[in-house]
XYZ file of C-alpha atoms in Angstrom:
687
model
C 33.721 -24.630 -15.560
C 30.973 -23.180 -17.701
C 31.031 -22.480 -21.426
C 28.764 -19.700 -22.657
C 27.313 -20.342 -26.100
C 24.650 -18.451 -28.008
C 21.625 -20.319 -29.300
C 20.132 -19.909 -32.747
C 17.878 -17.150 -31.405
C 20.723 -15.309 -29.717
C 19.794 -16.686 -26.276
C 22.609 -17.501 -23.843
C 23.302 -21.154 -23.013
C 25.640 -21.802 -20.090
C 26.882 -25.347 -20.509
C 28.706 -27.464 -17.952
C 32.247 -28.571 -18.759
C 34.832 -30.350 -16.672
C 33.756 -30.674 -13.020
C 30.913 -28.142 -13.224
C 27.615 -29.442 -11.801
C 25.046 -30.560 -14.350
C 21.536 -29.076 -14.378
C 18.917 -31.792 -13.792
C 15.214 -32.260 -13.214
C 13.990 -32.782 -9.649
C 14.390 -36.499 -10.292
C 18.009 -36.263 -11.422
C 17.576 -36.446 -15.189
C 20.227 -34.251 -16.885
C 18.837 -31.329 -18.888
C 20.290 -30.567 -22.310
C 18.554 -27.232 -22.992
C 17.111 -24.941 -20.299
C 16.265 -22.112 -22.703
C 13.808 -23.629 -25.195
C 10.713 -25.774 -24.859
C 10.213 -28.808 -27.113
C 8.143 -27.904 -30.182
C 6.897 -29.617 -33.307
C 8.943 -27.579 -35.727
C 10.531 -24.181 -35.127
C 7.164 -22.404 -35.176
C 4.979 -25.342 -34.239
C 3.019 -26.102 -31.047
C 4.786 -27.040 -27.828
C 4.670 -30.767 -27.153
C 3.028 -32.283 -24.067
C 5.891 -34.751 -23.781
C 8.299 -31.954 -22.744
C 8.657 -33.135 -19.140
C 11.395 -30.552 -18.449
C 9.007 -27.693 -19.256
C 6.080 -29.270 -17.390
C 8.089 -29.915 -14.220
C 9.612 -26.440 -14.231
C 6.274 -24.661 -14.753
C 4.470 -27.000 -12.349
C 6.950 -26.210 -9.581
C 6.853 -22.480 -10.324
C 3.049 -22.474 -10.198
C 3.215 -23.935 -6.692
C 6.110 -21.944 -5.244
C 3.825 -19.884 -3.028
C 2.082 -21.447 -0.091
C -0.855 -19.740 1.633
C 0.495 -16.934 3.781
C -0.222 -16.859 7.477
C -3.598 -15.297 8.223
C -1.889 -13.222 10.916
C 1.847 -12.634 11.422
C 2.335 -13.016 7.649
C 5.078 -10.375 7.414
C 8.044 -11.896 9.216
C 11.827 -11.903 9.557
C 13.867 -14.706 11.074
C 17.315 -15.654 12.290
C 19.203 -18.566 13.807
C 20.926 -18.378 17.135
C 21.739 -19.989 20.436
C 20.205 -19.866 23.898
C 22.472 -20.373 26.907
C 21.044 -21.082 30.356
C 22.895 -18.902 32.867
C 21.184 -19.695 36.173
C 20.320 -22.877 38.030
C 16.535 -23.274 38.121
C 16.442 -27.016 38.779
C 14.345 -26.309 41.880
C 11.661 -24.968 39.527
C 11.948 -26.985 36.311
C 13.457 -30.237 35.138
C 13.607 -29.005 31.517
C 17.047 -29.729 30.071
C 17.016 -26.408 28.201
C 17.325 -24.659 31.586
C 20.346 -26.671 32.787
C 22.952 -24.082 33.732
C 25.564 -23.844 30.973
C 23.388 -25.708 28.451
C 23.498 -24.235 24.936
C 20.500 -24.819 22.695
C 20.063 -23.990 19.018
C 17.125 -21.679 18.287
C 15.295 -20.128 15.377
C 13.460 -16.861 16.021
C 10.791 -15.239 13.875
C 9.661 -11.643 14.389
C 6.556 -10.382 12.622
C 3.855 -7.803 12.316
C 0.303 -9.038 12.910
C -2.269 -7.292 10.744
C -0.519 -6.887 7.386
C 0.024 -9.375 4.585
C 3.363 -10.840 3.585
C 3.923 -7.994 1.126
C 3.166 -5.171 3.549
C 5.733 -2.936 5.249
C 7.826 -3.405 8.391
C 6.933 -0.241 10.285
C 3.160 0.173 10.777
C 1.665 0.752 14.203
C 1.158 -2.889 15.081
C 1.900 -5.574 17.616
C 5.050 -7.569 16.823
C 5.234 -11.340 17.046
C 8.237 -12.762 18.934
C 8.360 -16.545 18.397
C 11.296 -18.709 19.496
C 11.827 -22.352 18.532
C 14.253 -24.095 20.905
C 15.760 -27.286 19.454
C 16.348 -28.869 22.869
C 17.807 -32.333 23.463
C 14.372 -33.379 24.724
C 12.487 -32.137 21.659
C 11.311 -28.792 20.333
C 9.935 -26.111 22.644
C 8.149 -23.219 20.925
C 7.648 -20.059 22.976
C 5.204 -18.205 20.722
C 4.582 -14.682 21.992
C 4.493 -10.971 21.202
C 6.359 -7.786 22.082
C 3.476 -6.862 24.421
C 2.755 -8.906 27.578
C -1.047 -8.861 27.269
C -3.582 -9.485 24.513
C -6.854 -8.066 23.198
C -9.115 -10.933 24.217
C -9.615 -13.378 27.073
C -11.028 -16.353 25.211
C -9.857 -17.927 21.957
C -13.417 -18.078 20.642
C -13.089 -14.323 19.963
C -9.891 -14.556 17.941
C -11.552 -14.821 14.499
C -13.611 -11.727 15.335
C -10.515 -9.778 16.396
C -8.631 -10.664 13.224
C -11.592 -10.066 10.927
C -12.129 -6.658 12.540
C -8.512 -5.478 12.340
C -7.745 -6.852 8.888
C -8.730 -5.159 5.642
C -12.441 -4.411 5.540
C -14.214 -7.226 3.787
C -16.003 -5.268 1.078
C -13.114 -3.016 -0.003
C -9.880 -4.818 0.902
C -8.298 -1.838 2.644
C -6.679 -0.485 4.746
C -3.707 -2.812 4.818
C -1.667 -3.382 7.991
C -3.439 -0.824 10.147
C -6.115 -0.628 12.824
C -7.184 2.971 12.078
C -10.516 2.119 10.475
C -14.170 1.549 11.274
C -14.427 -2.183 11.787
C -11.593 -2.498 14.298
C -12.699 0.366 16.511
C -16.368 -0.568 16.211
C -15.501 -4.029 17.537
C -12.989 -2.797 20.138
C -15.342 -0.167 21.524
C -17.904 -2.918 22.129
C -15.328 -5.187 23.815
C -14.172 -3.588 27.074
C -11.707 -6.431 27.652
C -9.570 -4.939 24.854
C -8.917 -1.734 26.825
C -5.644 -2.729 28.473
C -4.168 -3.976 25.201
C -5.357 -0.822 23.437
C -3.263 1.267 25.831
C -0.177 -0.698 24.776
C -1.170 -0.655 21.099
C -1.585 3.122 21.127
C 1.747 3.558 22.910
C 5.165 3.626 21.248
C 5.516 -0.121 21.967
C 3.933 -0.711 18.560
C 6.508 1.570 16.862
C 9.786 -0.226 17.703
C 12.990 1.374 16.477
C 14.361 -2.070 15.699
C 13.483 -5.699 16.229
C 16.664 -5.698 18.317
C 15.321 -3.090 20.756
C 11.957 -4.528 21.700
C 10.928 -6.821 24.509
C 9.237 -10.171 24.040
C 6.690 -11.933 26.207
C 5.120 -15.383 26.391
C 1.843 -13.543 27.171
C 0.160 -16.493 28.893
C 0.675 -17.949 32.334
C 2.513 -21.274 31.961
C 3.808 -23.753 34.516
C 7.281 -24.920 35.432
C 7.531 -28.435 36.853
C 10.523 -29.737 38.804
C 11.819 -33.304 39.092
C 9.637 -33.912 42.109
C 6.473 -32.962 40.250
C 6.019 -29.622 42.005
C 4.460 -27.017 39.710
C 4.881 -23.235 39.792
C 3.185 -20.604 37.679
C 5.501 -18.706 35.325
C 5.490 -15.753 32.913
C 8.289 -15.549 30.313
C 10.043 -12.281 29.389
C 12.680 -11.409 26.772
C 14.743 -8.312 27.717
C 16.822 -6.714 24.909
C 20.443 -6.181 25.925
C 20.454 -2.941 23.917
C 17.493 -1.680 25.921
C 14.114 -0.473 24.716
C 13.877 2.016 21.887
C 11.014 3.203 19.725
C 10.358 5.622 16.909
C 7.663 8.275 16.946
C 4.591 8.268 14.726
C 5.712 10.790 12.098
C 9.066 9.048 11.854
C 7.410 5.647 11.385
C 5.275 7.036 8.555
C 8.352 8.360 6.778
C 10.239 5.124 7.351
C 7.551 3.334 5.348
C 8.359 5.595 2.427
C 12.119 5.401 2.936
C 12.424 1.627 3.352
C 9.595 -0.913 3.311
C 12.035 -3.486 4.710
C 13.514 -1.322 7.453
C 13.338 -3.839 10.302
C 14.189 -6.834 8.135
C 17.234 -5.037 6.725
C 18.335 -3.824 10.164
C 18.215 -7.352 11.613
C 20.009 -8.916 8.642
C 22.761 -6.304 8.518
C 23.378 -6.408 12.271
C 23.911 -10.173 12.168
C 25.874 -10.004 8.918
C 28.288 -7.472 10.446
C 28.785 -9.518 13.623
C 26.798 -7.135 15.838
C 24.695 -10.007 17.135
C 21.328 -9.102 18.715
C 20.921 -10.363 22.272
C 18.099 -10.791 24.759
C 18.054 -12.051 28.322
C 15.339 -14.565 29.213
C 13.590 -13.705 32.441
C 10.873 -15.433 34.411
C 8.268 -14.315 36.905
C 7.529 -17.278 39.145
C 4.668 -17.409 41.639
C 2.383 -19.891 43.357
C -1.330 -20.447 43.818
C -1.346 -18.496 47.065
C 0.022 -15.399 45.303
C -2.436 -15.878 42.427
C -5.437 -16.001 44.771
C -4.332 -12.799 46.523
C -4.292 -10.633 43.373
C -7.121 -8.320 42.271
C -6.936 -9.919 38.797
C -6.912 -13.475 37.478
C -3.490 -14.784 36.410
C -5.228 -16.913 33.758
C -6.554 -13.774 32.049
C -4.388 -12.928 29.015
C -5.508 -9.289 29.164
C -3.634 -8.905 32.480
C 0.028 -8.782 33.435
C 1.810 -9.289 36.732
C 3.628 -6.054 37.654
C 7.373 -6.545 37.871
C 7.292 -4.552 41.102
C 5.179 -7.353 42.635
C 7.127 -10.259 41.127
C 10.580 -9.199 39.906
C 11.839 -10.738 36.669
C 14.608 -13.255 37.337
C 17.139 -13.557 34.505
C 17.941 -17.187 33.708
C 19.515 -17.179 30.245
C 20.681 -15.312 27.181
C 19.531 -15.537 23.559
C 21.990 -14.549 20.823
C 21.039 -14.390 17.139
C 24.210 -15.126 15.187
C 23.256 -16.475 11.764
C 20.957 -15.252 9.016
C 18.757 -17.752 7.166
C 20.268 -19.434 4.134
C 16.932 -19.260 2.342
C 13.975 -17.114 3.351
C 11.274 -19.435 2.056
C 12.756 -22.699 3.328
C 13.297 -21.324 6.807
C 11.513 -18.075 7.731
C 8.400 -18.788 5.660
C 8.095 -22.525 6.300
C 8.915 -22.465 10.003
C 5.896 -23.702 11.949
C 5.522 -22.639 15.580
C 3.188 -24.609 17.828
C 2.319 -23.643 21.412
C 1.766 -27.392 21.903
C 5.509 -27.926 21.486
C 6.594 -28.130 25.116
C 9.142 -30.348 26.838
C 9.138 -32.094 30.221
C 9.445 -29.401 32.880
C 7.150 -26.894 31.102
C 3.371 -27.194 31.124
C 0.179 -25.316 30.262
C -2.259 -23.440 32.459
C -6.016 -23.174 31.985
C -5.771 -19.761 30.328
C -8.738 -20.008 27.895
C -6.889 -18.090 25.192
C -3.917 -20.459 25.447
C -6.182 -23.485 25.426
C -7.669 -22.379 22.103
C -4.228 -21.756 20.626
C -3.217 -25.338 21.489
C -5.744 -26.495 18.896
C -5.545 -23.687 16.370
C -1.849 -23.646 15.516
C -1.579 -27.309 14.538
C -4.638 -26.973 12.351
C -3.217 -23.825 10.739
C 0.175 -25.360 9.907
C -1.534 -28.360 8.365
C -3.476 -26.019 6.107
C -0.528 -23.770 5.199
C 2.097 -26.420 4.568
C -0.237 -28.927 2.980
C 0.754 -32.028 4.886
C 0.715 -33.548 8.319
C 4.424 -34.194 7.788
C 5.422 -30.520 8.041
C 7.578 -31.461 11.035
C 9.998 -33.122 8.599
C 10.868 -29.812 6.902
C 14.428 -29.125 8.151
C 13.607 -25.827 9.904
C 10.871 -27.610 11.902
C 12.614 -30.908 12.550
C 13.948 -31.544 16.073
C 17.700 -31.819 16.502
C 17.350 -34.730 18.921
C 16.455 -38.343 17.972
C 12.725 -38.873 17.522
C 10.542 -41.809 16.654
C 6.936 -42.953 16.749
C 4.476 -45.077 14.812
C 3.000 -42.332 12.643
C 3.336 -43.347 9.003
C 2.706 -42.260 5.427
C 0.815 -39.070 4.544
C 1.508 -36.490 1.878
C 5.211 -35.646 1.349
C 6.463 -38.397 3.641
C 10.281 -38.328 3.486
C 11.162 -40.840 6.197
C 11.546 -44.485 5.174
C 10.844 -46.604 8.260
C 11.925 -50.225 7.992
C 10.094 -53.272 9.253
C 6.489 -53.999 10.150
C 6.204 -52.151 13.421
C 3.701 -49.370 12.812
C 1.590 -50.074 15.911
C 2.016 -50.695 19.618
C 1.874 -52.553 21.847
C 3.563 -55.223 19.771
C 5.699 -58.274 20.513
C 7.751 -58.210 17.323
C 11.016 -57.812 19.236
C 10.462 -61.267 20.764
C 10.813 -62.684 17.266
C 13.944 -60.771 16.310
C 12.213 -57.887 14.584
C 12.492 -54.194 15.405
C 9.584 -53.438 17.705
C 10.005 -49.664 17.573
C 10.075 -47.059 20.365
C 8.252 -47.279 23.701
C 6.772 -44.769 26.129
C 8.897 -43.605 29.086
C 7.048 -42.770 32.311
C 10.274 -41.453 33.808
C 11.521 -39.247 30.941
C 8.319 -38.548 29.050
C 6.150 -35.458 29.207
C 3.409 -35.797 31.794
C 0.746 -33.195 32.423
C 0.882 -31.816 35.953
C -1.641 -33.702 38.056
C -2.853 -30.678 39.965
C -5.737 -28.279 39.564
C -4.985 -24.749 38.378
C -7.407 -23.255 40.879
C -10.114 -23.961 43.395
C -12.865 -23.893 40.767
C -11.447 -26.593 38.493
C -14.350 -28.981 39.056
C -18.105 -29.147 38.708
C -20.306 -28.360 35.720
C -19.052 -27.416 32.287
C -20.171 -23.827 31.693
C -19.776 -21.115 29.090
C -18.828 -18.445 31.651
C -15.811 -16.390 32.687
C -14.204 -16.349 36.099
C -15.203 -13.420 38.320
C -11.961 -11.414 38.071
C -12.003 -11.619 34.257
C -14.681 -8.903 34.421
C -12.152 -6.224 35.424
C -11.135 -4.693 32.092
C -9.789 -1.319 33.235
C -7.501 -1.602 36.283
C -4.430 -2.712 34.359
C -5.135 -0.301 31.512
C -5.092 2.452 34.159
C -1.879 0.984 35.608
C -0.218 1.060 32.185
C -1.258 4.639 31.377
C -0.238 6.025 34.755
C 3.120 4.262 34.550
C 4.138 6.230 31.447
C 5.961 9.539 31.570
C 4.213 12.701 30.345
C 5.601 12.383 26.809
C 4.430 8.783 26.462
C 0.989 9.704 27.763
C 0.778 12.415 25.126
C 1.690 9.871 22.444
C -1.018 7.472 23.656
C -3.684 10.184 23.664
C -2.580 11.381 20.212
C -2.653 7.809 18.889
C -6.238 7.340 20.009
C -7.132 10.649 18.343
C -5.462 9.660 15.074
C -6.978 6.177 14.941
C -10.483 7.282 15.913
C -10.293 10.156 13.410
C -10.178 7.482 10.700
C -13.457 5.991 11.932
C -16.479 7.019 9.913
C -19.067 5.438 12.210
C -19.833 8.436 14.417
C -21.202 6.480 17.383
C -17.918 4.591 17.746
C -15.829 7.602 18.824
C -17.882 8.621 21.876
C -18.353 4.947 22.769
C -14.589 4.437 22.850
C -14.008 7.637 24.853
C -16.706 6.506 27.310
C -14.632 3.369 27.907
C -11.470 5.451 28.367
C -13.101 7.373 31.216
C -12.764 4.162 33.236
C -9.020 4.261 32.570
C -8.198 7.898 33.256
C -10.399 10.979 33.134
C -7.599 13.205 31.830
C -6.861 10.754 29.009
C -10.530 10.624 28.031
C -10.769 14.426 28.039
C -7.638 14.773 25.892
C -8.990 12.314 23.342
C -12.420 13.980 23.318
C -10.793 17.396 22.805
C -8.632 15.994 20.020
C -11.734 14.653 18.288
C -13.714 17.845 19.007
C -16.532 15.921 20.666
C -18.235 16.371 24.013
C -17.039 14.137 26.808
C -19.589 11.301 26.849
C -21.031 9.702 29.944
C -18.677 7.140 31.469
C -19.317 3.575 30.297
C -20.537 1.240 33.004
C -17.749 -1.103 34.089
C -18.631 -4.766 34.591
C -16.333 -4.681 37.617
C -15.174 -1.469 39.259
C -11.492 -0.787 38.516
C -8.977 -0.576 41.334
C -5.868 1.562 41.555
C -2.567 -0.309 41.270
C 0.827 1.174 42.028
C 2.512 2.573 38.879
C 5.378 0.456 37.523
C 8.439 1.909 35.804
C 8.922 -1.422 34.014
C 5.953 -0.578 31.761
C 7.537 2.587 30.316
C 9.829 2.680 27.306
C 11.337 6.033 28.235
C 12.156 4.954 31.773
C 13.966 1.887 30.424
C 15.905 3.381 27.514
C 19.657 2.967 27.840
C 21.970 5.944 27.327
C 24.123 4.198 24.756
C 25.076 4.370 21.093
C 25.947 0.686 20.899
C 24.145 -1.040 18.065
C 22.746 2.215 16.683
C 23.387 4.194 13.506
C 24.529 7.794 13.069
C 24.111 9.496 9.693
C 26.908 11.932 8.804
C 25.913 14.356 6.052
C 28.781 15.754 3.957
C 29.225 17.653 0.699
C 32.084 18.942 -1.429
C 34.559 20.884 0.706
C 33.801 19.118 4.003
C 36.788 19.320 6.322
C 38.528 15.932 6.213
C 39.804 16.238 9.782
C 36.394 17.103 11.236
C 34.802 14.205 9.392
C 37.430 11.739 10.597
C 37.023 12.851 14.216
C 33.243 12.488 14.173
C 33.359 9.113 12.429
C 35.989 7.761 14.835
C 34.099 9.015 17.878
C 30.831 7.466 16.685
C 32.470 4.099 16.035
C 34.351 4.222 19.340
C 30.980 4.573 21.063
C 29.825 1.324 19.418
C 27.616 2.841 16.724
C 27.668 2.506 12.963
C 28.774 5.650 11.136
C 26.973 6.059 7.803
C 28.338 8.662 5.385
C 25.591 10.429 3.401
C 26.334 12.686 0.431
C 24.343 14.256 -2.415
C 25.871 11.689 -4.769
C 26.595 8.091 -3.863
C 30.012 8.360 -5.488
C 30.914 10.685 -2.638
C 32.195 14.187 -2.086
C 35.607 15.818 -2.516
C 36.923 16.757 0.936
C 39.144 19.674 1.958
C 42.264 17.543 1.478
C 41.391 16.892 -2.162
C 40.461 13.260 -1.568
C 37.064 11.850 -2.455
C 35.091 10.365 0.409
C 32.818 7.615 -0.882
C 29.286 7.761 0.491
C 27.459 4.858 2.100
C 24.180 6.304 0.930
C 22.830 8.953 -1.416
C 21.083 11.842 0.322
C 17.788 11.389 -1.545
C 17.644 7.721 -0.523
C 19.066 8.047 3.000
C 16.693 10.272 4.968
C 17.446 11.013 8.597
C 14.616 8.812 9.860
C 16.742 5.710 9.247
C 19.346 6.960 11.752
C 19.334 7.361 15.523
C 21.222 10.667 15.391
C 22.814 12.832 12.684
C 25.936 14.886 12.252
C 26.150 17.579 9.564
C 29.709 18.391 8.541
C 29.823 21.008 5.770
C 31.953 23.744 4.278
C 30.413 27.173 3.648
C 30.170 26.455 -0.058
C 28.793 22.969 0.546
C 26.182 24.409 2.895
C 25.075 26.939 0.285
C 24.613 24.100 -2.186
C 22.620 21.951 0.233
C 20.401 24.859 1.264
C 19.032 24.655 -2.283
C 18.510 20.892 -1.980
C 15.123 19.917 -0.530
C 16.354 16.503 0.643
C 19.088 18.153 2.728
C 16.674 20.597 4.353
C 14.287 17.734 5.046
C 17.186 15.670 6.452
C 17.797 18.254 9.168
C 14.123 19.144 9.626
C 13.078 15.532 10.199
C 15.974 14.820 12.559
C 14.855 17.781 14.652
C 11.193 16.835 14.368
C 11.905 13.248 15.341
C 13.630 14.502 18.490
C 17.101 13.253 17.586
C 20.484 14.702 18.415
C 21.959 16.901 15.703
C 25.657 17.650 15.694
C 26.813 20.337 13.279
C 29.805 22.531 12.608
C 29.493 26.322 12.347
C 29.461 26.294 8.555
C 26.309 24.135 8.586
C 24.273 26.662 10.576
C 22.457 28.174 7.553
C 21.090 24.722 6.712
C 19.867 24.281 10.294
C 18.245 27.692 10.176
C 16.459 26.929 6.936
C 15.245 23.617 8.381
C 13.797 25.360 11.439
C 16.242 23.734 13.854
C 16.215 25.604 17.165
C 18.937 25.442 19.795
C 18.375 22.970 22.647
C 20.330 20.316 24.538
C 20.126 17.983 21.538
C 21.635 20.436 19.032
C 25.380 20.443 19.549
C 28.753 20.860 17.971
C 30.772 17.915 16.703
C 32.712 17.079 19.861
C 32.019 14.850 22.839
C 28.833 16.791 23.525
C 27.414 15.333 20.315
C 28.377 11.753 21.216
C 26.691 12.144 24.597
C 23.592 13.767 23.102
C 23.341 11.077 20.416
C 22.577 8.511 23.116
C 19.193 10.145 23.786
C 15.973 11.424 22.270
C 14.862 14.906 23.287
C 11.169 14.639 24.068
C 11.012 18.082 25.670
C 11.458 19.411 22.115
C 8.218 17.850 20.883
C 5.821 20.723 21.712
C 7.936 22.906 19.381
C 7.375 20.658 16.378
C 3.860 19.193 16.620
C 0.548 19.487 18.381
C -0.206 16.550 20.667
C -3.457 15.636 22.350
C-alpha cells in the first residue's frame, strides 16, 4: 500500500505502508524523503553530506552512454530460432541441430543517423542477431543489403565520415544526399554496386518485418570431420519483401518519427510475431575459383540463380524488450562471437571488423566486462581466468586465476581447462591459392571489377524499380553543390548501364560525360529475379494495415463488412475519423476511432477504404487532411476502396479510375494486396 501525503510545500509524498516496497539508495539504504534535498535551514545551502541527492544526481548525470558511431538508431526484440533442416554434413554447430531451439535477440537499425533521428530515411538497415547457443554466443551482424560500399576495412572511417553530418556544419542528419558522401563515392568505384542497392527501394523498407537480412561476408561452415565449406547467410521475411516509395517515406517522417519501431513493437505486442527463414548459400573452392568475381569481396554477391538459397531454420520474434536501455541500447554484437562449426574467411572487410567491434564496445560500455550485462551474457555455462576490471560483478572463489596450474592436486579448485575436442578451432586450410608469400598492401585481381554486379543488380529490376533508382540518383546528386561530382558520378554509371547514365544526366540537366575508365572491364551476368523487390512481393494482406476513413452518417453495415473482410484476410483494420472520439453511424451508434484523421495520414497504411455518407463526404471535402488522405494514397500507388457517396472526395483529391481504385467488396480486398506501379507516371515525373 501507499499513503499519499502532502509536504509543507504542497509537494506529494508517496509513503510505503504495509507490504509496499521501500525506496532505497543503490546500496539498500532506505530513503525517508525523495522530494527534498538536505539543507542548512529552510532557505539555507544544500549540504554536501546529502548522499541521497548526490547518488541520485550522479546516476542521472551518467545515464547516457556514448551512442554507436553508426547504427545508433535501433530497435530490438527477443525471439527464438529453430533449426528445421539437417546440415550436420556441413556444420557441427549445435545451433543447426535439427529441432534445436535457441534464444535470440535481434537489433534492427539505420546506419547514418544518430540515436535521436527518424526511422524512415533512405538508408541501409542493420540486421544483427545474437544467438544464445548452448556452445556460447554467435553474433550474425549484417545488413538488409547483401553487399557493402567498401572492400577493405581500412576505408570504413572514410565511408562513415563522408556519409555522416558534414564536419563543419553538423548537417544533414541521417542522409547521404550531400557533397561529402557523393564526392567520396564518385572517387571510389568499388562503391558502385552498393550504390545501386542504396538508390533502390531496398533502403525504403515498408517495415522491419518485410525486409531481408544478409550476413554480407563469406563465412565458413565446418563439419565434425573438419571439412570446411564457404557460406553466405540470408534472412528471408515470411511476409515477403515490401517497400515504400520516396514521397511516402518523406511524409512518414513527418507523420511518425518512430514508424518502424512502433510497427515492430505493436506487431509483437498483438501476437502477430515477425518471422524470417534462415537460408544459406554453400559452395566450395572450386566454385569460387570459377567465378568472374572474388567471393572474398564484400562488394559482390553470389546470384541465387547460381547457388540457390537453402532454407535451414526459422527465426520468430515473440517478446518485446523489458527495458530499451538495458537491452536494445546495451546489447553488444561482435563478429568475433562464433561457435564451433562456424568460421571466418579472409574477407579483408570482415577481418577489420573482427578487431573493430570489440574495441568499440569497450569504449561505449566503459568496461571490458560488458559481457556480464544480462543482454550480452551467454545462456550456457562459461568460465575462464579473466579477473577484475571495472564493473566486475562475478565473484570467483579460490586462487586459480592462471593456468596451467596444479592446484587441484592439493584439493583446491583448479578452474576450467581447454578442450581440443569441443573447443573452437580455426580451420587449418587456406582460403585460396594465394594465401602464402609476402605480406603486401594490394588487392586480389578480381577485386578490381567494380561494375559487373552493379549492372547485374540494375538489369534485374523491373521498369518501375529502374525508374526509382535513376530518380534516386538524380535527387541525391541534386543536393551536391560540388559541380564536378555530378558528371564524375554519371561517368561511373556509364559502366553500369548507358540508359541509366543518360536518365540521370537528363534529370540533372547535364551533358553525358565521357565514360570513366574501369580498372577491370565489366562482364555481363544473367539477370536474377531474386534481386528485385517487386518480383518477390507477396500478394497478401497478412501482417499489413488498412486505414478505413469514416465520418458522421457512415453506413454501419458497409463499415462492418469492410472491417470484417480486412481482418479475415489477416490485416489490421484501423478506423480513422475526423475526431478520435469517433463518428455517429447510420444506426445511431458511435463508432470509436483508432486514430484521428489529422494524425493518421494514409502513408501509415498499406491500403485505404473510404466509407462515407453524402453529408459526411461534403464535410470531408472541406477538410484538407481528408483530401490529402486520398491524394497521398493514390500518389503512393495504394489500393483505394470507396463507396459511391465518397466519389466527390476522390474527385477533389485527383484520384483517377484504375485497377487499384475499387468499390468496397472483394475487389478491394484483392487490390489491397498490391501496389499499382503503372499509376506512377500519372502522379510524378521520374527520371
